[in-house]
Amino acid sequence: MSTGNTTRSDRAALYGYLVAFDKVDELLVAAAAVRDAGYTRWDAHTPFVIHGLDVAMGVKKTVLPYIVFLAGLTGAAAGILLQWWTNAVDYPFLISGKPLFSLPANIPVAFETTILFAAISALVGMLALNGLPQLSHPLFSNRSFKRVTDDRFFISIEAQDPLFEVAKTRELLESVSDQPVEEIEELS
Amino acid sequence: MSTPVSYLDNTGDDPAVRARLVVGDNDFHSVTNTVCGIVEQPRPPKFWWVAFAASSSLTLVLFACIGYLVTTGIGVWGLQVPVGWGYAIVNFVFWVGIGHAGTLISAILFLLRQRWRTSINRFAEAMTIFAVVCAGIFPGIHVGRIWFAYWLFPIPNQMSMWPNFRSPLLWDVFAVGTYATVSLLFWYMGMIPDLASIRDRATTKLRFYIYGVLSLGWRSSNRHWHRFEFAYLLLASLATPLVLSVHSVVSFDFAVSIMPGWHTTIFPPYFVAGAIFSGFAMVVTLIIPTRKFFGLEEIITARHLENMAKIMLATGMMVGLAYSTEFFVAWYSGNTYEAFTFLNRAFGPYAWAYWTMVTCNVLVPQIFWFRKLRNKTIILWVASILINVGMWFERFVIVVSSLSRDYLPTSWGYYRPTAIDVLTFVGSFGLFFTLFLLFVRFLPMVGMAEVKGVMPQAHLDRPGHRGHGDYHGDIAGVEVV
Amino acid sequence: MNEDKSNDIFIFPKWTGVLRPAVAVGALGGVLYAAVVVAFGFSPQATDVGYEPVQPVPYSHALHVGQLGMDCRYCHTGVEVAANALIPPSQTCMNCHKTVRANSEKLIPVFESYSTGMPVEWVRVHDLPDYVFFNHSAHVRRGVGCVSCHGRIDTMEIVSQQKPLSMGWCLDCHRNPEEHLRPADYVFQLDWVPEEDQLVLGARLREINDINPPQDCNTCHR
């Protein structure tokens, strides 16, 4: 991957900058600053969910609920159709004079298939929207980034961002954190 | 840990005081160290080996019993007219019931914003899955012809036959199957960030690769967390009606039939309350020794145990209410068969089982009214085991006492399990504990990412916030978009 | 901190980027695979069709029925009147073979059986499970030809199973008997072809003979 930016240095391809924070407050202030500077291809990395961070980063609400809703509807339809087709059409089978197809008797199974489809779509949809699994990523080559799943908070800005400029972006990050700004190289 | 006990005590009744959910001198890193440290030990501690040897031997007993059943036939069990449902369904309902605590803790308490769930939800979810595995064995083997187990599912076959969707037994297949799948997804999804913690601390290549693949390349990105949280919320909202439906459907197995003592509308809520009751009892039974042996007392605190004791007290009384309602309705309905069934339960040949049930399920939890008693771990532990016993007997009483006295007095009988029945049941505990021990050895048993989120350090370090945490866009110089 | 212990940092190689498409393809492939398994693995074609055991005597239906024109009922005497079609006793063979090819080595088991009274150990080809009750006379009398279930026996050197004999296959005919009904005169004529459309003929025969095949469990599983 090569960046088309004019301000790129000619060393090994740069993925972006990474800067660490020790405290939640610092991260929130910094995230709001990066957001207000207009960056779009950047991220915050935290060991756990920080609830104000979505606002501070300006993350748009995910479409996941709609996917799950549609999957749930599909599951309900699949459950009803399965029961109707198997018990009333393909092998109509009279048991104790009960109707071949009656909704009340078919609700429990339709309910379960609704939940099943919706739940699977919630997990698979979350992973797909997040682009996971992705085992290999430039950030993983940074040693201090290993603490992101432990007790450290990070902000990364990608070189691919249209506003990215080597000096200016570094300056912005240095202004919000007292820790050194690190360069992350693209995977070779 | 040589911290004095009083320091670990975060129990209390003052609602104005928000209890600390992680006690001791802990920060994010020490939580990671404590939890990951268990997985990272080069070899498990001695008590783990002892427990594992015992439980895996019992698992072999289970497999041997199943092998004997399959090769010989269903006659090795004590089933005989009129009791055609015996240990197999008792054990099935028992294990499925236990499997309700995990999803209750992870889903319902999540929706109710009960933050204390975070320390125990992983543990309870794992227990749920293992209990459902144990439960699933019994319908699979209960007719002795395991090669026909696929008839339970709507699979096209050479017979052109489909399952009968009007049967509650088939609803059960869908309910338990969906429950097992959704619990597994929920458990795994919650574990992804914690598996990434183990990956990032890995000191050996093997561990890095295994946990690396399992954590799917999780890089703690907040854009990912955003969707993760939404998916978690959605799964919780889906799992909540699901968990209530599962034991309702299990109760339909009985309630839809016309047996006296089974044919009642109280069964679904009665079964669900009993399931939660027994599930919490099993969580407590397992968690007390586990937190002790693995040094997790600062994360799974006395407060957590106390809360679970309170839930057991509440659900135990619901179950007691159901017992008395059954008697009331038997009298009030004027149905002689119903009245006979319940008198027979309490004073007939199975009175010993009935009174064991009442003692363990209704009387024993009453000690949790007393703060001193419920906060004493050994008393809580013994009580939780008694509740497990009582809940098994509840299913035994329901299944056996009704069946042994059916409408036709000539066929009345007394059900006696065989040694194979008993060994199969005992063996299922072996499987349960084996899976459980493997879990505590190889997977993070506390949801670290969630526990860190409820620690004081995770919250804004500003006066006036009192650590309830959420950022409301009121940091100086930060405008909310 | 454990990362201080070594200078190496573990990372996954870049090629693991193929994992994501691989998972997607694998998931899709898994669904396809399941569909294929269900469609073929559980279909009637996966049953015992083609079963062709070696018999103690190389008896040829092609010779006896096809060339010599013997009637099915000469040997299978029960087929019109009983549940079982019946395998003939050696006596039936000897009616002819006392004089025809009386020295054939191939016929030694028949001669032995005839002299000792112990039956020849024929291997059953069309074998239904024990829990299935099938009545030949009920089908033959209503005009289901031998060929519908057994195929062209009159051309077989060695008898093999031609139809699945699965429950679904039985039900196909019990639901749509028109496809197999023929006039009583032609039940045993394996090469008979209707002069009119089979469905028209079948529907008429069904009407005339009042044929309503049951589909209850206890029709076959008694």
XYZ file of N, CA, C and O in Angstrom, chain B residues 342-359 393 396-397 401 414:
92
model
N -51.334 -34.713 44.776
C -50.509 -33.908 45.673
C -50.446 -34.475 47.078
O -49.402 -34.423 47.724
N -51.542 -35.060 47.528
C -51.466 -35.729 48.829
C -50.484 -36.892 48.752
O -49.696 -37.140 49.669
N -50.523 -37.569 47.606
C -49.623 -38.691 47.426
C -48.167 -38.239 47.405
O -47.273 -38.913 47.899
N -47.925 -37.067 46.823
C -46.559 -36.546 46.808
C -46.056 -36.314 48.231
O -44.932 -36.670 48.564
N -46.898 -35.694 49.036
C -46.433 -35.292 50.356
C -46.463 -36.451 51.352
O -45.659 -36.486 52.273
N -47.390 -37.391 51.169
C -47.528 -38.439 52.193
C -47.472 -39.842 51.621
O -47.594 -40.815 52.343
N -47.277 -39.965 50.304
C -47.251 -41.284 49.686
C -45.869 -41.914 49.739
O -45.011 -41.512 50.537
N -45.615 -42.868 48.873
C -44.342 -43.588 48.914
C -43.129 -42.702 48.609
O -42.009 -43.047 48.958
N -43.347 -41.581 47.926
C -42.204 -40.713 47.626
C -42.135 -39.514 48.569
O -41.520 -38.499 48.246
N -42.790 -39.628 49.740
C -42.766 -38.520 50.701
C -41.328 -38.152 51.075
O -41.007 -36.978 51.252
N -40.470 -39.153 51.158
C -39.073 -38.867 51.535
C -38.425 -37.909 50.535
O -37.719 -36.975 50.896
N -38.718 -38.100 49.234
C -38.146 -37.218 48.216
C -38.791 -35.844 48.305
O -38.127 -34.812 48.187
N -40.097 -35.846 48.553
C -40.805 -34.568 48.598
C -40.289 -33.699 49.738
O -40.000 -32.520 49.558
N -40.128 -34.294 50.898
C -39.700 -33.484 52.050
C -38.230 -33.117 51.975
O -37.817 -32.084 52.485
N -37.431 -33.933 51.296
C -36.045 -33.519 51.022
C -36.065 -32.251 50.184
O -35.344 -31.278 50.442
N -36.927 -32.277 49.158
C -37.040 -31.130 48.269
C -37.452 -29.878 49.030
O -36.822 -28.828 48.908
N -38.504 -30.009 49.838
C -39.005 -28.827 50.553
C -37.954 -28.297 51.519
O -37.695 -27.094 51.593
N -37.309 -29.216 52.230
C -36.289 -28.785 53.195
C -35.175 -28.023 52.485
O -34.799 -26.921 52.883
N -34.083 -33.168 43.426
C -35.244 -33.910 43.942
C -36.552 -33.302 43.466
O -37.532 -34.015 43.305
N -37.206 -34.911 40.336
C -37.500 -36.329 40.600
C -38.941 -36.474 41.075
O -39.685 -37.344 40.611
N -39.338 -35.604 42.002
C -40.697 -35.674 42.552
C -41.720 -35.444 41.451
O -42.694 -36.186 41.317
N -43.303 -39.095 40.885
C -44.494 -39.316 41.720
C -45.759 -39.253 40.877
O -46.702 -40.000 41.103
N -43.699 -48.704 41.857
C -42.688 -47.928 42.578
C -41.421 -47.941 41.746
O -40.871 -49.005 41.449
